[in-house]
mmCIF file of C-alpha atoms in Angstrom:
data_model
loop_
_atom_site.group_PDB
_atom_site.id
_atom_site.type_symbol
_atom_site.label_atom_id
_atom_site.label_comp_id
_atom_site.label_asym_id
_atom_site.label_seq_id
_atom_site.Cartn_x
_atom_site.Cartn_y
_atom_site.Cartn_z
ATOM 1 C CA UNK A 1 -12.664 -26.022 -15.965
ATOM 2 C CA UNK A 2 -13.368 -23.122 -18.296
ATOM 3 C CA UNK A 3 -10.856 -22.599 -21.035
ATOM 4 C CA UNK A 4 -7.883 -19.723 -20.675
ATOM 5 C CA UNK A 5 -9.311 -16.707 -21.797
ATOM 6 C CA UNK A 6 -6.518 -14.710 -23.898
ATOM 7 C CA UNK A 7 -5.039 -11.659 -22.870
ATOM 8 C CA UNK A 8 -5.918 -10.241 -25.509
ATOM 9 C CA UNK A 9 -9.328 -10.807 -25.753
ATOM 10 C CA UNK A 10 -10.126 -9.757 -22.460
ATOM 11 C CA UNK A 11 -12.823 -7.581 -21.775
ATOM 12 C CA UNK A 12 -14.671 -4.990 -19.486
ATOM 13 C CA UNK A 13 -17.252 -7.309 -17.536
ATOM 14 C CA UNK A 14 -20.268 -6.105 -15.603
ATOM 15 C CA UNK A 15 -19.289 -7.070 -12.273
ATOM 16 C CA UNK A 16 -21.841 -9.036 -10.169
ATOM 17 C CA UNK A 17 -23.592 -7.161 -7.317
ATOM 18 C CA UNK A 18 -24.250 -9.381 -4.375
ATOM 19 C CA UNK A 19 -26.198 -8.774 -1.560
ATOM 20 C CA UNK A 20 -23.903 -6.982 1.136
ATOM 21 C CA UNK A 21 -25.498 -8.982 3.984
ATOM 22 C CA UNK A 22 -23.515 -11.973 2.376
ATOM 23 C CA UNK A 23 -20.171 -9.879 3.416
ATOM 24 C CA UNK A 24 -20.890 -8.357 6.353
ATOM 25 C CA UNK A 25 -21.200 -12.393 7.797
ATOM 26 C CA UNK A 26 -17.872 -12.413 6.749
ATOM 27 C CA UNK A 27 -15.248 -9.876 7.996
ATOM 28 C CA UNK A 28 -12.087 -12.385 8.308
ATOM 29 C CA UNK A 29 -11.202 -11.009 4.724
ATOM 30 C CA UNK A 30 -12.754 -7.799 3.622
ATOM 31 C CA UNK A 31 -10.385 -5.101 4.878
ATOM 32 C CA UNK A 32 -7.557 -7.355 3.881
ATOM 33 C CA UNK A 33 -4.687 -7.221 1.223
ATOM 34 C CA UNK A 34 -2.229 -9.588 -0.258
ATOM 35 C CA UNK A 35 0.794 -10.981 -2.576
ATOM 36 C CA UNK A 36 1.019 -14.129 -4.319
ATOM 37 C CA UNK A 37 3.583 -16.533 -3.008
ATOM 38 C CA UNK A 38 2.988 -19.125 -5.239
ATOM 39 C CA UNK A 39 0.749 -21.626 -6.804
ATOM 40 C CA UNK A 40 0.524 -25.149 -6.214
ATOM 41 C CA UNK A 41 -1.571 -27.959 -8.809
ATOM 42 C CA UNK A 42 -2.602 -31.105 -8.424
ATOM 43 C CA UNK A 43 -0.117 -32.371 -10.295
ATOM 44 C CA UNK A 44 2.695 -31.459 -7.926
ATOM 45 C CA UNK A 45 3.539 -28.245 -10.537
ATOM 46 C CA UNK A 46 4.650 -25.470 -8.166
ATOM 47 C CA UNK A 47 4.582 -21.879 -10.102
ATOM 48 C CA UNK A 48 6.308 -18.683 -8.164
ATOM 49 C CA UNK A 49 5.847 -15.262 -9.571
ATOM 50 C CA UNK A 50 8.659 -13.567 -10.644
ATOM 51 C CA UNK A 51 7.508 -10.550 -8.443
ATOM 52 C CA UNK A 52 4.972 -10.891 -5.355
ATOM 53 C CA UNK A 53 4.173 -7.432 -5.289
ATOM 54 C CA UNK A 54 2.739 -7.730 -9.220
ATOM 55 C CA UNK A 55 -0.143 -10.352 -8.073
ATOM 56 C CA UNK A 56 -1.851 -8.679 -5.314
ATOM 57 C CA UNK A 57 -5.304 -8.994 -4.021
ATOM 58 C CA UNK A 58 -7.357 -6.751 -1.739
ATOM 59 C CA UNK A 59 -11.068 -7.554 -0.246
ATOM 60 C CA UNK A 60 -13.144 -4.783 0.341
ATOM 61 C CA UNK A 61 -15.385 -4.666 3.005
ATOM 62 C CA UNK A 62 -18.200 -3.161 0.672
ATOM 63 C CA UNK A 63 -17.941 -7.026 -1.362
ATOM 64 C CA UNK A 64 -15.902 -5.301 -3.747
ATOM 65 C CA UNK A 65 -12.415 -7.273 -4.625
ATOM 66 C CA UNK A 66 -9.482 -5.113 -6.442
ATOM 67 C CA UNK A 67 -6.820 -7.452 -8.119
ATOM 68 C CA UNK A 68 -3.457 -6.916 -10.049
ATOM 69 C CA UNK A 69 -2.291 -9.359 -12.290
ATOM 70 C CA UNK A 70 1.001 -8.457 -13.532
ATOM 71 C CA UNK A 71 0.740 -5.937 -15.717
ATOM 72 C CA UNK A 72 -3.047 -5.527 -15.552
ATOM 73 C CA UNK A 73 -5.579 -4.270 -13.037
ATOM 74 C CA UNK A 74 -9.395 -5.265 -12.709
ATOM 75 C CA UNK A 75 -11.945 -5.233 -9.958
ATOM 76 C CA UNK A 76 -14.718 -7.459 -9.397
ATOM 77 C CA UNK A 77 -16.963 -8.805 -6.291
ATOM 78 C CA UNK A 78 -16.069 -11.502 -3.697
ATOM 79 C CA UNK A 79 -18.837 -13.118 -1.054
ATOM 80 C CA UNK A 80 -18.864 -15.800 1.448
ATOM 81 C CA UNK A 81 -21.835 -17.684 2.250
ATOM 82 C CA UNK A 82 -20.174 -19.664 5.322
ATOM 83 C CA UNK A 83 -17.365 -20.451 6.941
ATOM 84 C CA UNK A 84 -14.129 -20.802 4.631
ATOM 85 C CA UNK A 85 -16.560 -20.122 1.346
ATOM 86 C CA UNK A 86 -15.530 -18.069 -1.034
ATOM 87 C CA UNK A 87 -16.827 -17.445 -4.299
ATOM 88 C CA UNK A 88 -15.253 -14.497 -6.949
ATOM 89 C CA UNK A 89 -17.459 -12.615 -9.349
ATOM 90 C CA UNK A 90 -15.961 -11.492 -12.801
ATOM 91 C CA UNK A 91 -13.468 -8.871 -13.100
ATOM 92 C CA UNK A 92 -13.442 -6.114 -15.126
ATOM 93 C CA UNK A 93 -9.734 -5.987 -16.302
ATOM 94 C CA UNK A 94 -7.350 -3.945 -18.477
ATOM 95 C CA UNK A 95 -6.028 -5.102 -21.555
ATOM 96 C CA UNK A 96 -2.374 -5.018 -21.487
ATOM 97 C CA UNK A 97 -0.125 -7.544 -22.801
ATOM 98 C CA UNK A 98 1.857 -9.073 -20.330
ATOM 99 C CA UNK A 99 5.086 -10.468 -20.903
ATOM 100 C CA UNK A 100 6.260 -13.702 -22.012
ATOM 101 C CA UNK A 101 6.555 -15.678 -18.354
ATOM 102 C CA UNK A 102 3.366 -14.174 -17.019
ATOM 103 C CA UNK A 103 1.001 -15.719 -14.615
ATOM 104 C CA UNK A 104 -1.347 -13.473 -15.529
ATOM 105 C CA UNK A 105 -3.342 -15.542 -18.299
ATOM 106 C CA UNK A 106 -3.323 -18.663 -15.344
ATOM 107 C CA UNK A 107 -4.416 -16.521 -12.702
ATOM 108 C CA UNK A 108 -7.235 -14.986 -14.852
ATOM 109 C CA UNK A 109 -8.470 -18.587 -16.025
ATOM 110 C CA UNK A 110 -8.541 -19.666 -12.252
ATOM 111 C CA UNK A 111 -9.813 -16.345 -10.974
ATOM 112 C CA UNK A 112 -14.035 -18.020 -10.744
ATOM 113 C CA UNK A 113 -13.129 -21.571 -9.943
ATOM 114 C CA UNK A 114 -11.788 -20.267 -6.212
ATOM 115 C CA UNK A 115 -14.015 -21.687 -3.924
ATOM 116 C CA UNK A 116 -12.837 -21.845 -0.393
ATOM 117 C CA UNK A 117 -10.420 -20.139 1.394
ATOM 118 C CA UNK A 118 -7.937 -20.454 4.771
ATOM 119 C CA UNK A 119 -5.834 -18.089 6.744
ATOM 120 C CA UNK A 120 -2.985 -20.206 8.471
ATOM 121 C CA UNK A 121 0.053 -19.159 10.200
ATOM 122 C CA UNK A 122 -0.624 -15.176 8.648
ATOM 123 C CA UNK A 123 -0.878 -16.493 4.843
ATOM 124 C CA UNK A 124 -3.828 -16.598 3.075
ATOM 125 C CA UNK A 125 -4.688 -20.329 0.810
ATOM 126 C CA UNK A 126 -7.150 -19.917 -2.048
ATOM 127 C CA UNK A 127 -8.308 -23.560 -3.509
ATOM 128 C CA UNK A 128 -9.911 -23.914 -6.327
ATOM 129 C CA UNK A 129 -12.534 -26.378 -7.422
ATOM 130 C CA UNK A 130 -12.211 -29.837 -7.882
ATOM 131 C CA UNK A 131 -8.830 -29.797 -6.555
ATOM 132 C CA UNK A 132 -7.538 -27.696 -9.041
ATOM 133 C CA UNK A 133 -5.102 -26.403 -7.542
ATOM 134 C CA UNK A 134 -4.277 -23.831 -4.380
ATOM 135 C CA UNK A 135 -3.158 -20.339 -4.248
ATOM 136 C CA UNK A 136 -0.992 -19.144 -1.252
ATOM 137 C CA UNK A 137 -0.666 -15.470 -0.615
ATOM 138 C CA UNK A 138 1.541 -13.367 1.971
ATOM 139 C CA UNK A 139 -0.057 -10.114 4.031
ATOM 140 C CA UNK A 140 0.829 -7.175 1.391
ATOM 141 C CA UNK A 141 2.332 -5.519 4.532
ATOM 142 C CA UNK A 142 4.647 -8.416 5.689
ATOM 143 C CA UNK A 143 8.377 -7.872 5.751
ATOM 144 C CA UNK A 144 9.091 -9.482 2.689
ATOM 145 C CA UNK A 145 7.209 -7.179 0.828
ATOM 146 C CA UNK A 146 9.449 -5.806 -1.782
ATOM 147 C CA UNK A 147 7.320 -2.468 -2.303
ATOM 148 C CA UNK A 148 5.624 -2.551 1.252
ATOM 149 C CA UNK A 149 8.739 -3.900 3.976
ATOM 150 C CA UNK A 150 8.928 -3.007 7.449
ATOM 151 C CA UNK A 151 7.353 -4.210 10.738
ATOM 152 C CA UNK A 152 5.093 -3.086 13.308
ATOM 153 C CA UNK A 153 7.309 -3.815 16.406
ATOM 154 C CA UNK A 154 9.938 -2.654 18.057
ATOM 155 C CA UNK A 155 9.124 0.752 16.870
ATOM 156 C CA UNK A 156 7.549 3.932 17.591
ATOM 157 C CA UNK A 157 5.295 5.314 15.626
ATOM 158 C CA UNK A 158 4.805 9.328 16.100
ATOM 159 C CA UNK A 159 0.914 10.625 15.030
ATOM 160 C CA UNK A 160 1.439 12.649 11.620
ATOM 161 C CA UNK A 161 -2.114 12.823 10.268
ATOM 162 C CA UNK A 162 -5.536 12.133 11.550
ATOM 163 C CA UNK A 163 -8.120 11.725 8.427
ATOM 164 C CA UNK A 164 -5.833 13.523 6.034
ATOM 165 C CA UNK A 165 -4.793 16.593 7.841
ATOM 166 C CA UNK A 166 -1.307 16.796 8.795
ATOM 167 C CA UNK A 167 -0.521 17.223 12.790
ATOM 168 C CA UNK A 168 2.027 19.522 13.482
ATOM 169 C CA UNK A 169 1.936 20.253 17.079
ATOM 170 C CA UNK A 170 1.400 17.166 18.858
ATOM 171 C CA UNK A 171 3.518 14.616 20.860
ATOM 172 C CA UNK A 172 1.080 11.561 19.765
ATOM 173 C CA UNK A 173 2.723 8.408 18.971
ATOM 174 C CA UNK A 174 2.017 4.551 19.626
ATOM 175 C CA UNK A 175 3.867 1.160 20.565
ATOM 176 C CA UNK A 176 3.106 -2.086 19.823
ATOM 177 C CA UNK A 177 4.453 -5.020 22.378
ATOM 178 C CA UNK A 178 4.177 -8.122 20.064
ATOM 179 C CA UNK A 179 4.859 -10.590 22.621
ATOM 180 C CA UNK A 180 1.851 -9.399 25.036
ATOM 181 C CA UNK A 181 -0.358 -8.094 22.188
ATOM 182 C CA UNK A 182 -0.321 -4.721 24.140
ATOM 183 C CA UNK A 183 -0.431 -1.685 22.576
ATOM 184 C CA UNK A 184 0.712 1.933 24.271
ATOM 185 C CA UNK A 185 0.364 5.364 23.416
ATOM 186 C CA UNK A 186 0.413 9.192 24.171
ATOM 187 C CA UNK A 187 -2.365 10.876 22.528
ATOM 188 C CA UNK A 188 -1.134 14.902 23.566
ATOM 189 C CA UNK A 189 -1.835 14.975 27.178
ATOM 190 C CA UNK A 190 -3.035 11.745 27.872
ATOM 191 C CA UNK A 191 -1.857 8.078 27.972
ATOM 192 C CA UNK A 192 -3.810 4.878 26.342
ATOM 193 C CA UNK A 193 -3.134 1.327 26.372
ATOM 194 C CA UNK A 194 -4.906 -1.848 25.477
ATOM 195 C CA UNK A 195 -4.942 -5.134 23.737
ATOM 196 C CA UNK A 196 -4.449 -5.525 19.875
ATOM 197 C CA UNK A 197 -5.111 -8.430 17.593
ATOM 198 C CA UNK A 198 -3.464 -8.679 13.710
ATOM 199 C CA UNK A 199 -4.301 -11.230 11.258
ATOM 200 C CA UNK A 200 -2.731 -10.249 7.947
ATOM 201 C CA UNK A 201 -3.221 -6.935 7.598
ATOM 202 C CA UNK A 202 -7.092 -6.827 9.844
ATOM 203 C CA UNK A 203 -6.012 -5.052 13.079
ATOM 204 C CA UNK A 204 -8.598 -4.558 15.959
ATOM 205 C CA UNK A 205 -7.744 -2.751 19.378
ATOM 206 C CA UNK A 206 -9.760 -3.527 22.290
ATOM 207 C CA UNK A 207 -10.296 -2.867 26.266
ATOM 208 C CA UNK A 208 -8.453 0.456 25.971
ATOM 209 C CA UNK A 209 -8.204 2.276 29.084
ATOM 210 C CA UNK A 210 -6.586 6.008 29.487
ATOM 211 C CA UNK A 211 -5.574 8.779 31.705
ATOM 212 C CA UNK A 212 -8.241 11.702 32.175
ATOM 213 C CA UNK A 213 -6.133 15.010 32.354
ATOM 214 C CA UNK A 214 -7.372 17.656 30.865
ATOM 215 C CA UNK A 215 -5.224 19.371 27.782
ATOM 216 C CA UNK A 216 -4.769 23.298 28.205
ATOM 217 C CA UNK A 217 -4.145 23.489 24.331
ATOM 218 C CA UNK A 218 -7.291 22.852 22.551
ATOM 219 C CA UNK A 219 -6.005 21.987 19.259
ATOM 220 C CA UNK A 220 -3.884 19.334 20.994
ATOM 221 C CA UNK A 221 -7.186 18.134 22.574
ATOM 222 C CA UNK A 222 -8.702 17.779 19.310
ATOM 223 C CA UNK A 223 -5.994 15.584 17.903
ATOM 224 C CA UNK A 224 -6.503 13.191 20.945
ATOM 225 C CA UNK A 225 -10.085 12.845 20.612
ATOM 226 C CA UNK A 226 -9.965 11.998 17.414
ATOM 227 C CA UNK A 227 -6.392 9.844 17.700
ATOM 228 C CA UNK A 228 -8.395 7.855 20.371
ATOM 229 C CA UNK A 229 -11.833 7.410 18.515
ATOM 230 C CA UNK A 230 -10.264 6.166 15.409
ATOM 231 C CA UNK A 231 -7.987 3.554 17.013
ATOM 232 C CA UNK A 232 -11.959 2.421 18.045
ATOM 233 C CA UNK A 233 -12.824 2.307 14.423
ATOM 234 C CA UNK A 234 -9.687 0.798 12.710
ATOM 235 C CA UNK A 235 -10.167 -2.797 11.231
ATOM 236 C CA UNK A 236 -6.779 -2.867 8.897
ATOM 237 C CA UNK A 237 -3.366 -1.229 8.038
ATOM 238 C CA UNK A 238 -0.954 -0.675 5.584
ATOM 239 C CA UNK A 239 3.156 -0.252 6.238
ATOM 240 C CA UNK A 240 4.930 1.966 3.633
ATOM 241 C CA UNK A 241 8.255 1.715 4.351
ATOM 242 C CA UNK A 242 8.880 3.610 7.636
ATOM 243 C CA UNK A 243 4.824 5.003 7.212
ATOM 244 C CA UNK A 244 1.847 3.552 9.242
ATOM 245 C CA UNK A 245 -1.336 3.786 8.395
ATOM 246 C CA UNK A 246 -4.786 2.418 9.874
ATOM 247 C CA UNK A 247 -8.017 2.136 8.317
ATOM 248 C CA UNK A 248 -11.754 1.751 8.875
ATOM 249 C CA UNK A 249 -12.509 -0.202 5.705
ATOM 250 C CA UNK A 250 -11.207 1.974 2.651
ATOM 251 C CA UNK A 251 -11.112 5.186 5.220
ATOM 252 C CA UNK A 252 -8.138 6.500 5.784
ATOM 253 C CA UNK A 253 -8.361 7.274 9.747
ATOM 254 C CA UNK A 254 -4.467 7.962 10.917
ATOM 255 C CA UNK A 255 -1.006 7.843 9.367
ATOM 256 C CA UNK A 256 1.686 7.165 11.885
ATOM 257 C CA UNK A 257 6.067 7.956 11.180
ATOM 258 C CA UNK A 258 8.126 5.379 12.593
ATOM 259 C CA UNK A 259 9.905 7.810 15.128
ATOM 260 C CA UNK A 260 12.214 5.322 17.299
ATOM 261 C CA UNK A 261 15.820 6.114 17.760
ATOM 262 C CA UNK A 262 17.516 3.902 15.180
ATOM 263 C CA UNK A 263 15.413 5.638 12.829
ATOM 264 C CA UNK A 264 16.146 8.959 13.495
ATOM 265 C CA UNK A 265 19.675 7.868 14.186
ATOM 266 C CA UNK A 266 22.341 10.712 12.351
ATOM 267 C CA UNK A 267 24.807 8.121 11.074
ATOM 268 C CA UNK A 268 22.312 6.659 9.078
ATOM 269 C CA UNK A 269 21.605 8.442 5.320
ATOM 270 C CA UNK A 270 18.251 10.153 5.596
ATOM 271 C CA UNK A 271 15.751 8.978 2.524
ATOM 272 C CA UNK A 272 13.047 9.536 1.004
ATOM 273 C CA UNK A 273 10.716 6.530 -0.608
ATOM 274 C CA UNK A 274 7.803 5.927 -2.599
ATOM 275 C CA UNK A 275 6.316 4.449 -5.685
ATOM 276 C CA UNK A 276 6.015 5.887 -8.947
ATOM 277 C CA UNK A 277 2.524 4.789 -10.405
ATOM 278 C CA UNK A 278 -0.051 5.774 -13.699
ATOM 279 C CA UNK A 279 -3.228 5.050 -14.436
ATOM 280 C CA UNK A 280 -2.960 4.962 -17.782
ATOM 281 C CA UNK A 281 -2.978 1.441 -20.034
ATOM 282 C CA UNK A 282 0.355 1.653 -21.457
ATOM 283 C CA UNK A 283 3.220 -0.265 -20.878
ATOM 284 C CA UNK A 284 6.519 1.107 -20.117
ATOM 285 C CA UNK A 285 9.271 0.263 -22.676
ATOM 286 C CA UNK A 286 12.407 -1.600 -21.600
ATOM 287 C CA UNK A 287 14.433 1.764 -22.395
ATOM 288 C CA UNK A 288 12.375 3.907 -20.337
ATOM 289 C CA UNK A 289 14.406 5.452 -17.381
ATOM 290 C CA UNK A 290 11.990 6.997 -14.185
ATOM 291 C CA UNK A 291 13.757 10.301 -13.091
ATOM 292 C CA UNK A 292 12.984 11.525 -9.465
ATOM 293 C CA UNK A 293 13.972 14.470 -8.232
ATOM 294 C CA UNK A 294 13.777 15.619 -4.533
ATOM 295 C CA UNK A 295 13.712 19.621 -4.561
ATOM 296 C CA UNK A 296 13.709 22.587 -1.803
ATOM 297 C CA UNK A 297 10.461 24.840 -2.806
ATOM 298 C CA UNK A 298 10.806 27.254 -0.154
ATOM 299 C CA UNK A 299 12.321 29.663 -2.313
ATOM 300 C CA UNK A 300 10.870 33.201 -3.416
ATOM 301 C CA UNK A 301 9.595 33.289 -7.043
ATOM 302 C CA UNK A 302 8.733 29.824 -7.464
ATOM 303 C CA UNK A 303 12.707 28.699 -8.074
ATOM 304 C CA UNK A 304 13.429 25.246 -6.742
ATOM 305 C CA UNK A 305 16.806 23.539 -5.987
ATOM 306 C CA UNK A 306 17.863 20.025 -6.204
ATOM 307 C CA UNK A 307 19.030 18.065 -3.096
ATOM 308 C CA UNK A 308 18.720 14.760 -4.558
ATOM 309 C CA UNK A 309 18.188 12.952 -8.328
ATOM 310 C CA UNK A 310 17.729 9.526 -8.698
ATOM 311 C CA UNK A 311 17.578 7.644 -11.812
ATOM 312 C CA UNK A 312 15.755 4.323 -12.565
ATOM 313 C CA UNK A 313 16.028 2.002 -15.523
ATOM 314 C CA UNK A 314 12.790 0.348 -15.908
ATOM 315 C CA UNK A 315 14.310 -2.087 -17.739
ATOM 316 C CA UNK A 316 11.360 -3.724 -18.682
ATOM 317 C CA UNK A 317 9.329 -3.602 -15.218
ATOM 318 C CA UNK A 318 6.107 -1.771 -14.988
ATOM 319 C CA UNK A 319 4.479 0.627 -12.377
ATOM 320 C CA UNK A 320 3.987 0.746 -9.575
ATOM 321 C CA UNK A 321 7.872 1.090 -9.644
ATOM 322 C CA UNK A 322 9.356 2.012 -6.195
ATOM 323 C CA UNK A 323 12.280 4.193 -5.396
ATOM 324 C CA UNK A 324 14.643 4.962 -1.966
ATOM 325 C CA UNK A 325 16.421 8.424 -2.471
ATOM 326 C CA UNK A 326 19.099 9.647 -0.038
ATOM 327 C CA UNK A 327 19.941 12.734 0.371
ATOM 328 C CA UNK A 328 22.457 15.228 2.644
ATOM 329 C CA UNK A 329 20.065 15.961 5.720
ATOM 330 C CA UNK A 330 22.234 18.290 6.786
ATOM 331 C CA UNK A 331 20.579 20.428 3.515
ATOM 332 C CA UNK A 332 17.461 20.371 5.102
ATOM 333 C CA UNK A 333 16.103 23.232 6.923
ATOM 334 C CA UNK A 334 12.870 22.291 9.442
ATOM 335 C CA UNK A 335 10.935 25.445 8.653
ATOM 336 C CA UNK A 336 11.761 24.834 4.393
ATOM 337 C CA UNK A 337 9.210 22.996 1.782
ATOM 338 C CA UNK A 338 10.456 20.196 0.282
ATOM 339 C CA UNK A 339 8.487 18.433 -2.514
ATOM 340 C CA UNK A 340 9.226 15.237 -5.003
ATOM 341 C CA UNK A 341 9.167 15.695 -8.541
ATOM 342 C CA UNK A 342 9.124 12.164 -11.115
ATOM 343 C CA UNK A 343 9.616 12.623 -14.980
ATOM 344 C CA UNK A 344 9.507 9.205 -16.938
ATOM 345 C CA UNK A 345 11.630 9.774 -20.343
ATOM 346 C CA UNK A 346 11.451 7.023 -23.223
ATOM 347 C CA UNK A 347 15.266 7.967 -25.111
ATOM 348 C CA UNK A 348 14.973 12.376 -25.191
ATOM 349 C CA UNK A 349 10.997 12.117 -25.219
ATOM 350 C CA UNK A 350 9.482 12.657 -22.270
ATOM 351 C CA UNK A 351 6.076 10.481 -21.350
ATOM 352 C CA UNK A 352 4.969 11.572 -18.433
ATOM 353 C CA UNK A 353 5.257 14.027 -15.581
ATOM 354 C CA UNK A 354 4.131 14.477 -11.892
ATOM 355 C CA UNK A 355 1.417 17.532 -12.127
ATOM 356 C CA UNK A 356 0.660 17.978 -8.598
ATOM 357 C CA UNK A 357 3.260 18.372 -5.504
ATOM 358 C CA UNK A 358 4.051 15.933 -3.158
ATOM 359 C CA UNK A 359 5.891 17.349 -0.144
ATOM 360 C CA UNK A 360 8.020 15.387 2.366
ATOM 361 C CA UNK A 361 10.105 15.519 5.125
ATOM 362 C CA UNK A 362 9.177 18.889 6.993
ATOM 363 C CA UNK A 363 5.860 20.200 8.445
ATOM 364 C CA UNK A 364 4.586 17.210 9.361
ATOM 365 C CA UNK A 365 5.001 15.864 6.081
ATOM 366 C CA UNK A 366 6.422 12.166 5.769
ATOM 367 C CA UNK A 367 9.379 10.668 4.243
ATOM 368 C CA UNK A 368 7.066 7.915 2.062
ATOM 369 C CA UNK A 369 5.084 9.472 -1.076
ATOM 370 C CA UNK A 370 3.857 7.679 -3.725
ATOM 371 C CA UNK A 371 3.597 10.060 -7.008
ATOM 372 C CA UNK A 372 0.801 9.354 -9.879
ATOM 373 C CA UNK A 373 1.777 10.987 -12.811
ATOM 374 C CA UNK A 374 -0.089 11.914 -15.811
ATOM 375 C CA UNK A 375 1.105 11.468 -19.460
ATOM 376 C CA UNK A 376 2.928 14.426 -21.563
ATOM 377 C CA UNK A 377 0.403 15.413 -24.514
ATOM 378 C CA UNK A 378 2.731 15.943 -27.619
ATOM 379 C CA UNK A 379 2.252 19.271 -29.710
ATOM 380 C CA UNK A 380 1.274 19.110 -33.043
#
């Protein structure tokens, strides 16, 4: 085995192009996303991250592989040459130093002696060579998530953008029936149903048969179309919270908003959620506090109003850093604008700022955001 590379003398590697026919034999993983649960030696040495959600993995379908490991990021090239084979090209990685307690510098040393792989009972089991060792990892949208929870059944989830552009007029929505693998649906005007299979977070939908009446409104009959064409195309998703999406490889097709009743019930505190994320390589200090404000913009003049603050203590974590803001629904009007606004302040300096808006709640907009924001350029 090669020796631990330091963290800091880690460096930008040219990532290794393979040949995408290797991939495309393989589509069990590309499309796919995970968290660490832990790694296991030969020796019997069990080691358990502190947080899952800061050892993630993600195949493309495209052979590309996209990793964080703890408080670094890198992305490299994965490729399977038969069944259960799996080989990972170098990363190119950030530099950060991670703290004391870190997997990071053990998962980096392992990261090219992976060589096969299993999916059992919905985890995923990376071994490495000559029984080095095996990592296990958990679907990155399983209910255990700590930055991703929630479930696809048992809910329904209403239609609230097709490839980006909000819907604001029609009824869509889908089921899922874990027990019989059936999925149902209302695309407008129409009803669909059909069989679905998930393995991690790969979804396919298949044999999908529905109801020919024709739609009088033609934007409505647009959203259909397209609502049932991409459930053709989908091959993974992602749960945010109480937000759906499904994907054709790293196209974004449809986002769904879990719409049952217990949801929407009124004795429960209405919220808004999200992650706070940069893509600058800095680390946080343990004094920094992440400020996030939820504000009504629907006023003349470019004034805005406060509904809801929430403040964070980061308290020595690093982004992405999530966040679950309540606020007083009964504040909210359905034709205002509502938007989030993050500020992350180090003492009475403040480091960054969210430049662009990110509405929620009304017009079709959804109650999960996550905000990138950019750093604050001191003046001289």
């Amino acid at each position: 085995m090669k020796s631990p590379i330091p963290a800091m003398l880690l460096t930008v590697f040219a990532a290794v192009m393979i040949s995408p026919l290797l991939v495309v034999a393989q589509t069990e993983l590309g499309g796919t996303s995970w968290q660490l649960v832990k790694f296991q030696s030969s020796d019997d040495t069990t080691l358990t991250p502190d947080d899952k959600s800061k050892y993630t993995v993600t195949f493309g379908t495209d052979g590309r592989v996209r990793a964080r490991v703890d408080c670094n990021r890198g992305m490299g090239s994965w490729s399977s040459t038969g069944p259960n084979q799996l080989r990972l090209g170098r990363m190119a990685m950030t530099r950060a130093m991670c703290p004391p307690g870190s997997l990071h510098d053990r998962i980096v040393r392992d990261w090219s002696s992976v060589r096969s792989y299993v999916i059992k009972d919905g985890h995923l089991f990376l071994s490495l060579m000559a029984d080095g060792g095996i990592y296990e990892y958990e679907p990155l949208g399983s209910s255990t998530s700590p930055t991703m929870p929630g479930t696809l059944f048992g809910k329904r989830w209403k239609l609230t953008e097709v490839a980006g552009s909000a819907v604001k007029t029609s009824p869509a929505y889908i089921e899922f029936d874990r027990a019989a693998n059936r999925f149902s649906g209302n695309g407008g005007c129409n009803q669909i149903a059909g069989n679905f299979h998930v393995n991690g977070t790969s979804i396919r939908f298949s044999e999908a048969v529905s109801t020919k009446r024709a739609c009088i409104d033609r934007e409505i009959q647009q959203i259909e179309t397209d609502f049932f064409a991409a459930l053709e195309e989908a091959s993974r998703f992602q749960l945010q919270i109480n937000v759906l999406k499904l994907y054709a490889g790293e196209s974004e097709l449809l986002t769904f908003q879990d719409d049952s009743p217990e949801t929407n019930d009124p004795s429960q505190p209405a919220r808004v959620t999200g992650t706070v994320s940069y893509r600058q390589r800095i680390s946080l200090k343990p004094r920094a506090v992440i400020e996030v404000k939820l504000l009504d913009v629907s006023r003349a003049g470019g004034r805005s109003v406060t509904i809801a603050e929430q403040r964070i203590d980061a308290e020595g974590r690093q982004v992405p850093i999530g966040f679950d803001l309540p606020y007083d629904a009964s504040r909210i009007n359905p034709r205002g604008r509502y938007s989030i606004r993050v500020r992350i302040l180090e003492g009475n300096r403040l480091r960054f700022t969210s430049a662009n808006a990110y509405p929620v709640i009304t017009r079709g907009n959804p109650n999960t955001v996550n905000v990138m924001v950019v750093p604050v350029l001191r003046r001289s």
